[in-house]
mmCIF file of C-alpha atoms in Angstrom:
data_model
loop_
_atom_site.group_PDB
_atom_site.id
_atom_site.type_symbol
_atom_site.label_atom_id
_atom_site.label_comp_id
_atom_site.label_asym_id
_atom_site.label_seq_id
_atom_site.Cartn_x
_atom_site.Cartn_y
_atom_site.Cartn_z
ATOM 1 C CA UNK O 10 -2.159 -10.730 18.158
ATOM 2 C CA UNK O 11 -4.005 -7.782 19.263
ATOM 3 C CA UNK O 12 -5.297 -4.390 17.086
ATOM 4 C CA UNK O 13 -3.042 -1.698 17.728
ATOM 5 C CA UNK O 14 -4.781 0.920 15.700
ATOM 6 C CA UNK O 15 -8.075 0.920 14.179
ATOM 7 C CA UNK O 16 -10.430 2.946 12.232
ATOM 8 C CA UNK O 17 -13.562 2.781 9.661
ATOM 9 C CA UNK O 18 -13.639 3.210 6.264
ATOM 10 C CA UNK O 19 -15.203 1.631 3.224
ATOM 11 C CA UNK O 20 -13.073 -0.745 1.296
ATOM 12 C CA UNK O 21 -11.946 -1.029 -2.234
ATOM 13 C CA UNK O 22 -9.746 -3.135 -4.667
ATOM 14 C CA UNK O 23 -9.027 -2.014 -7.747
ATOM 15 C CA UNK O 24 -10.327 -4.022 -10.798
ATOM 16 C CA UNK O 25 -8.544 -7.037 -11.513
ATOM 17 C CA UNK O 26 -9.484 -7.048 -15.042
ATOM 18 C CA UNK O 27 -8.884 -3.139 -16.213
ATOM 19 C CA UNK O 28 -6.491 -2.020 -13.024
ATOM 20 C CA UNK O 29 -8.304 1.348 -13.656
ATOM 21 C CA UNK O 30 -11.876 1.093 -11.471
ATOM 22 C CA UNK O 31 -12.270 0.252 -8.082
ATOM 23 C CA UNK O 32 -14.233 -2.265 -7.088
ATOM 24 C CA UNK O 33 -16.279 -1.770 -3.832
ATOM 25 C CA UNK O 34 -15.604 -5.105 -1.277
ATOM 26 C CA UNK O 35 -17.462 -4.022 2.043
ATOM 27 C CA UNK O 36 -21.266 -2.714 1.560
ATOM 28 C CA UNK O 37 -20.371 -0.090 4.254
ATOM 29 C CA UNK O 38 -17.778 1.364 6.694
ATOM 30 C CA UNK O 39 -15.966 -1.673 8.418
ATOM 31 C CA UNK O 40 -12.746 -2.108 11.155
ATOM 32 C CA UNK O 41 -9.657 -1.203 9.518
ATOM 33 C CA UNK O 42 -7.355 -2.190 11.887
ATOM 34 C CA UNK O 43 -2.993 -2.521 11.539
ATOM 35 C CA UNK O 44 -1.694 -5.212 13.648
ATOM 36 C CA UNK O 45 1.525 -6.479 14.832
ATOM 37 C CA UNK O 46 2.642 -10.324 14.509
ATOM 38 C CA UNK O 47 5.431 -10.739 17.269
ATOM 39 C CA UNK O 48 6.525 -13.925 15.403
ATOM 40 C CA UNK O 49 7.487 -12.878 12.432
ATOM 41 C CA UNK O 50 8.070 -9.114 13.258
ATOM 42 C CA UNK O 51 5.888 -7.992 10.694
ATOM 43 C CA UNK O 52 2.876 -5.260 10.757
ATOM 44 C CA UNK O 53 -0.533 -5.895 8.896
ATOM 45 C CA UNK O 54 -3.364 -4.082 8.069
ATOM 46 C CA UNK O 55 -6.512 -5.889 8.554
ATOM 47 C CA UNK O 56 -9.898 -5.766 7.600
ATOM 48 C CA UNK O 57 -13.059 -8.208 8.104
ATOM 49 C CA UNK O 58 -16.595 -8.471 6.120
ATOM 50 C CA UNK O 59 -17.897 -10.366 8.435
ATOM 51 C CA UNK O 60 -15.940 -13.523 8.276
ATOM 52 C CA UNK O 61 -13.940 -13.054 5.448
ATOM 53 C CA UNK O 62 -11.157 -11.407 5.386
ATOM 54 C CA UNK O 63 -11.332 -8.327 2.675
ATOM 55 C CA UNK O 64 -7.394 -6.711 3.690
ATOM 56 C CA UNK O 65 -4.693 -8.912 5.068
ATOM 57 C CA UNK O 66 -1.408 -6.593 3.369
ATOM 58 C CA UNK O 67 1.786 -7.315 5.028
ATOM 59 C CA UNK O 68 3.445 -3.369 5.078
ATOM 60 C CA UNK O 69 6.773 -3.086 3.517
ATOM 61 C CA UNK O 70 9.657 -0.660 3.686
ATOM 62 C CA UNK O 71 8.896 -0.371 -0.147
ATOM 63 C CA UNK O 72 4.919 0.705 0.253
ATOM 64 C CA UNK O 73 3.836 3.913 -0.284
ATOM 65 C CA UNK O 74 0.248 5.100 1.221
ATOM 66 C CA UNK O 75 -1.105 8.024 -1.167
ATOM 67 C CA UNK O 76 -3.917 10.661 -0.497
ATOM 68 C CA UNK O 77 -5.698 10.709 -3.769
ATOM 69 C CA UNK O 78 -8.379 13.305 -1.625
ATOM 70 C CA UNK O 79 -9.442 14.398 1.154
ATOM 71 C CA UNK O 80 -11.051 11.194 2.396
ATOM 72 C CA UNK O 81 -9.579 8.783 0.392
ATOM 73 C CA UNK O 82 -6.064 6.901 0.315
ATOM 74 C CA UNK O 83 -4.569 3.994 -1.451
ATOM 75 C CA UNK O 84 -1.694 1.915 -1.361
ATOM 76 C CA UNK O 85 -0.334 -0.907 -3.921
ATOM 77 C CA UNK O 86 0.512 -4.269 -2.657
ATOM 78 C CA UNK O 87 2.494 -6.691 -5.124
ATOM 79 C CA UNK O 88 1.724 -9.888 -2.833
ATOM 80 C CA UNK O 89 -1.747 -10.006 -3.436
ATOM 81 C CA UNK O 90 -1.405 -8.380 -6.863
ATOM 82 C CA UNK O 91 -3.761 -5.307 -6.199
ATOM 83 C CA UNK O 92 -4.008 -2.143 -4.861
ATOM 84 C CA UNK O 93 -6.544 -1.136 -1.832
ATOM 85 C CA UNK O 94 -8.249 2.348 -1.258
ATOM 86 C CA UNK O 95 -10.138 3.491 1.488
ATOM 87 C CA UNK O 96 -12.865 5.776 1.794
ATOM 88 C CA UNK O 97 -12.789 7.531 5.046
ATOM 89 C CA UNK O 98 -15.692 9.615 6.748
ATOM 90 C CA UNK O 99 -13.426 12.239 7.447
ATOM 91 C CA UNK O 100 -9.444 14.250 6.500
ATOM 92 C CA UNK O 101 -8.889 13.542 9.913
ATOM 93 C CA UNK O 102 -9.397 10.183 9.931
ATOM 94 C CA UNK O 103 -7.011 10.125 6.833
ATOM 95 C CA UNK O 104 -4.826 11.648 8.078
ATOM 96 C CA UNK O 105 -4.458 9.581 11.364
ATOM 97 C CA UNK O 106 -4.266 6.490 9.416
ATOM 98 C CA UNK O 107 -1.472 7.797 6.676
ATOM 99 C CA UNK O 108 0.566 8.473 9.841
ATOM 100 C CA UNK O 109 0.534 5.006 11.141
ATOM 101 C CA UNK O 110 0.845 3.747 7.681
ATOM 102 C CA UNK O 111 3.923 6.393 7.846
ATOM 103 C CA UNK O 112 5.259 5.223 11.496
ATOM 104 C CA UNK O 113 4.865 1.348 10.727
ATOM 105 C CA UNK O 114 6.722 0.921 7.677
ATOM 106 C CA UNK O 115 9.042 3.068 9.396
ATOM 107 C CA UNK O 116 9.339 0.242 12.145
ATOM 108 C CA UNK O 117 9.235 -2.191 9.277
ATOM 109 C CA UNK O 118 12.552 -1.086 7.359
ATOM 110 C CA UNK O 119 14.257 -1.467 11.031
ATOM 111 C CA UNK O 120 12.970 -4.917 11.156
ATOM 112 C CA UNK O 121 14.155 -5.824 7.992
ATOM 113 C CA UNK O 122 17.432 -4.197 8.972
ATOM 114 C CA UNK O 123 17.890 -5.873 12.565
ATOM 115 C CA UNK O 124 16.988 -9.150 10.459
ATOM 116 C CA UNK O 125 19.724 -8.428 7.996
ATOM 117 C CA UNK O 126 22.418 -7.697 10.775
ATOM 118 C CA UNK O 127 21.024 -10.839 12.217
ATOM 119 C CA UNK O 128 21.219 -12.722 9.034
ATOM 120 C CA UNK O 129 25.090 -11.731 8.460
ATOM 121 C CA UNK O 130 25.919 -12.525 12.497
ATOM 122 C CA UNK O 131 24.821 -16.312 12.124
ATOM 123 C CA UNK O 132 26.012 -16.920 8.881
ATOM 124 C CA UNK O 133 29.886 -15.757 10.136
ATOM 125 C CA UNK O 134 31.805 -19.080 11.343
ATOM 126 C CA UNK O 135 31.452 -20.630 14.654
ATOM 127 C CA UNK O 136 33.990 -19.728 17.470
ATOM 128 C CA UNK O 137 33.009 -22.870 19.219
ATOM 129 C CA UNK O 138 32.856 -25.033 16.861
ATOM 130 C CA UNK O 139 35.264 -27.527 17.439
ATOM 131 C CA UNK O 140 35.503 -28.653 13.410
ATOM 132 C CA UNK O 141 35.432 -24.918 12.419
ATOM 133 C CA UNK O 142 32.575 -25.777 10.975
ATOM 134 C CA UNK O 143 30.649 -23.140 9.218
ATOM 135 C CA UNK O 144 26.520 -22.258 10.950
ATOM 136 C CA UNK O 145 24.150 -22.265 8.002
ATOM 137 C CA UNK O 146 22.541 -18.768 7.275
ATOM 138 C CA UNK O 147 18.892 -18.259 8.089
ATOM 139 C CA UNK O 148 16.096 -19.703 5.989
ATOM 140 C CA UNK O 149 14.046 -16.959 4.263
ATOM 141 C CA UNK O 150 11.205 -18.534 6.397
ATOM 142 C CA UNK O 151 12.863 -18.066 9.488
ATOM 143 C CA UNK O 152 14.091 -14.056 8.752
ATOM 144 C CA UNK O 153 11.789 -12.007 10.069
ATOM 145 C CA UNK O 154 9.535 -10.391 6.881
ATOM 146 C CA UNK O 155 12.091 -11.317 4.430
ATOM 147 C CA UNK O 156 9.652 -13.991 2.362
ATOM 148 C CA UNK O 157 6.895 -10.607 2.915
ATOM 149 C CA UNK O 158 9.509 -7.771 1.308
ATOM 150 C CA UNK O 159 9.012 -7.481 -2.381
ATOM 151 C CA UNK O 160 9.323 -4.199 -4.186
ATOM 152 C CA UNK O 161 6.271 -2.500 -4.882
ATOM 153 C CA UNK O 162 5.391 0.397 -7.057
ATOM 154 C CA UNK O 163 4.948 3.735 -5.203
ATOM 155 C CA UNK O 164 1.459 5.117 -6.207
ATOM 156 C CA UNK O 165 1.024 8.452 -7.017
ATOM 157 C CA UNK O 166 -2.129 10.835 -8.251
ATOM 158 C CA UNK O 167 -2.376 14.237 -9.351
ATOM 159 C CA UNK O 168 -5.809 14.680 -9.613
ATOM 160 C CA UNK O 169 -8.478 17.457 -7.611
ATOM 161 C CA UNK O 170 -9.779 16.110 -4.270
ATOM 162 C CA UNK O 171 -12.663 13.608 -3.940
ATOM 163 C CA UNK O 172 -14.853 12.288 -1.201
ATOM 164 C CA UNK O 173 -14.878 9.257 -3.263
ATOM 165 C CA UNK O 174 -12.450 6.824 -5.677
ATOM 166 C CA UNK O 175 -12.604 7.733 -9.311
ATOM 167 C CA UNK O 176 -12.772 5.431 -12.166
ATOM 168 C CA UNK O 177 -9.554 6.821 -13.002
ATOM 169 C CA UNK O 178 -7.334 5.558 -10.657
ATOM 170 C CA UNK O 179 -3.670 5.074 -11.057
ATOM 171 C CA UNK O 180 -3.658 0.786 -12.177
ATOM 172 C CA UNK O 181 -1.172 -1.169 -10.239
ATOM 173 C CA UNK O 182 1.753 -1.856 -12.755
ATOM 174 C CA UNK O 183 2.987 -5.624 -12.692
ATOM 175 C CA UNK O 184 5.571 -6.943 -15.333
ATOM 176 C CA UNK O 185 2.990 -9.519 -16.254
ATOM 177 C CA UNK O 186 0.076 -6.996 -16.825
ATOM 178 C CA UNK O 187 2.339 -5.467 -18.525
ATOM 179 C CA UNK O 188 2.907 -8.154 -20.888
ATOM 180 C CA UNK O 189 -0.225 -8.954 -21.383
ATOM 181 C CA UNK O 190 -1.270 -5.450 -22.264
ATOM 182 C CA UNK O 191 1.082 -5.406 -24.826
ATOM 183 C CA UNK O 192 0.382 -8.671 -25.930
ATOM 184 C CA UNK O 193 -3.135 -7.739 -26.584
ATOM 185 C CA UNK O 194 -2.300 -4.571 -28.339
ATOM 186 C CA UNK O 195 -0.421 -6.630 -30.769
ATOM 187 C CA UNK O 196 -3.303 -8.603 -31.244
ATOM 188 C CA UNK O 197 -5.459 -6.183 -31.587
ATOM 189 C CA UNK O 198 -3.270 -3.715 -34.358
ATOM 190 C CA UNK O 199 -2.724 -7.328 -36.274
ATOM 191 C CA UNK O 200 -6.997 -7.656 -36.589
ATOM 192 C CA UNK O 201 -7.232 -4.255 -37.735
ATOM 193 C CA UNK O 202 -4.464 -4.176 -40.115
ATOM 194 C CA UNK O 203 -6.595 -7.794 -41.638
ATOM 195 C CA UNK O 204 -9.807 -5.886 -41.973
ATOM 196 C CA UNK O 205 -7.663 -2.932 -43.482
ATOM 197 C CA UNK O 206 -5.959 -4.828 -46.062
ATOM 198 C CA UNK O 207 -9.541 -6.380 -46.762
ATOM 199 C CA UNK O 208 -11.363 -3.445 -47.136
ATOM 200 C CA UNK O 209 -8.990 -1.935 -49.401
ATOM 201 C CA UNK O 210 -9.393 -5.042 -51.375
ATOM 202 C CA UNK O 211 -12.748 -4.826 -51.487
ATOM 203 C CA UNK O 212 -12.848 -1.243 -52.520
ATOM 204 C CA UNK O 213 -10.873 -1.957 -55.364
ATOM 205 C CA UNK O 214 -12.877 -4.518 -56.433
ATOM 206 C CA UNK O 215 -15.624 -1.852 -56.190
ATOM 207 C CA UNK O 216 -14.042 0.541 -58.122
ATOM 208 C CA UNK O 217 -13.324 -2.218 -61.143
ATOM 209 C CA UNK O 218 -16.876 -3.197 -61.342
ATOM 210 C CA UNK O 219 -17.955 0.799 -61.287
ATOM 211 C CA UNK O 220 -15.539 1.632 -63.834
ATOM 212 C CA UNK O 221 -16.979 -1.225 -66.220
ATOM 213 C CA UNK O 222 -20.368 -0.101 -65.119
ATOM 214 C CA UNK O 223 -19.700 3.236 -66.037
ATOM 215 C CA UNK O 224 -17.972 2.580 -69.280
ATOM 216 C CA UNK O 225 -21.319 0.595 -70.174
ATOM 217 C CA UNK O 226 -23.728 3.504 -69.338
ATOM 218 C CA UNK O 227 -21.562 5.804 -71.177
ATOM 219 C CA UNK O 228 -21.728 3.061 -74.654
ATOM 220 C CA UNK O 229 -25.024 3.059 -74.286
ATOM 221 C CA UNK O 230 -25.725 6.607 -73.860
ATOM 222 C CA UNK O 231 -24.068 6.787 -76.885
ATOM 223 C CA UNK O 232 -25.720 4.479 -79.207
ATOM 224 C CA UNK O 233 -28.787 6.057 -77.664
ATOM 225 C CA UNK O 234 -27.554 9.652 -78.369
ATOM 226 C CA UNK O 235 -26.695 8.130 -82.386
ATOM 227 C CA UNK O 236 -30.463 6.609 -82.320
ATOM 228 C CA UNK O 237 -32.190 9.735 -81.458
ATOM 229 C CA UNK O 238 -29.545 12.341 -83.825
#
């Protein structure tokens, strides 16, 4: 499995944790590189930190790549739960690599296509077979990319170009993030509506005891004001 396009850029994730910030995973510019896997008919973009792998995204018919500036790009991939930017030197090196993002998933969808009509030839009933017995359809493992092709959310961003990722970029939306956020929200408007209702509470608690304080100060302003007439 050789390279068949490569460029540098500096690599991000975005934050696990908030899916707003990006998270910086090489120190400084590294081999971007897409690859093709003759096996399995699939192309990959592919970056290494030294030994360890920092991008290994299997591109889809479903991924989107999206300038967010003039150097940088990002695209969302629901396998590994994240979405990558990269921060390129140059527009032109953008560009170039948003066109082979562009012309690979292109070749991708007519994979998965071929592997479809493929799918549908094998799984019609055997000619030959003397019992008329019918061949059993292709294993997801053995269609080419089908295990790999999961819809993704398209990424877009309207905001003014930057050299650089901002902290507001667009978070990678996952039903279970989703949840989650929600969940939390829940939580979070139950706690305040506890301190509310004890506050309130308290403040009328407050008020009693000033009232009866009051009322006292005004008795004895009295008997004072009786004292001194």
């Amino acid at each position: 499995e050789q390279p068949i396009f490569s460029t540098q850029a500096h690599v991000f994730q975005i934050d696990p944790n908030t899916k707003k910030n990006w998270v910086p995973t090489s120190k400084h510019a590294v081999t971007v590189s897409y690859f093709y896997d003759s096996t399995r008919n699939v192309y990959r973009i592919i970056s290494l930190d030294g030994s360890k792998a920092i991008i290994n995204s299997t591109i889809t018919p479903n991924m989107t790549f999206t300038k967010t500036s003039q150097k940088f790009g990002q695209w969302a991939d629901s396998r590994a739960n994240t979405v990558y930017g990269l921060g390129f030197s140059s527009e032109h090196h953008l560009s170039k690599f948003a066109e082979k993002f562009q012309e690979f998933k292109e070749a991708a969808r007519i994979a998965k296509e071929k592997s479809h009509e493929k799918m549908e030839l094998t799984s019609t009933p055997s000619q030959e077979s003397a019992g008329g017995d019918i061949q059993s359809p292709l294993t997801p493992e053995s269609i080419n990319g089908t295990d790999d092709e999961r819809a993704m959310p398209e990424v877009t961003q309207n905001s003014e170009p930057r050299a650089e990722p901002t902290q507001n970029a667009l978070p990678f939306t996952h039903s279970s993030t989703i949840s989650k956020h929600w969940e939390a929200e829940l939580a979070t408007l139950k706690g305040n509506n506890a301190k509310l209702t004890a506050a309130l509470l308290e403040s009328t608690a407050n008020v009693k005891q000033w009232k009866q304080q009051l009322a006292a100060y005004q008795e004895e302003a009295e008997r004072l004001h009786k004292r001194v007439s």
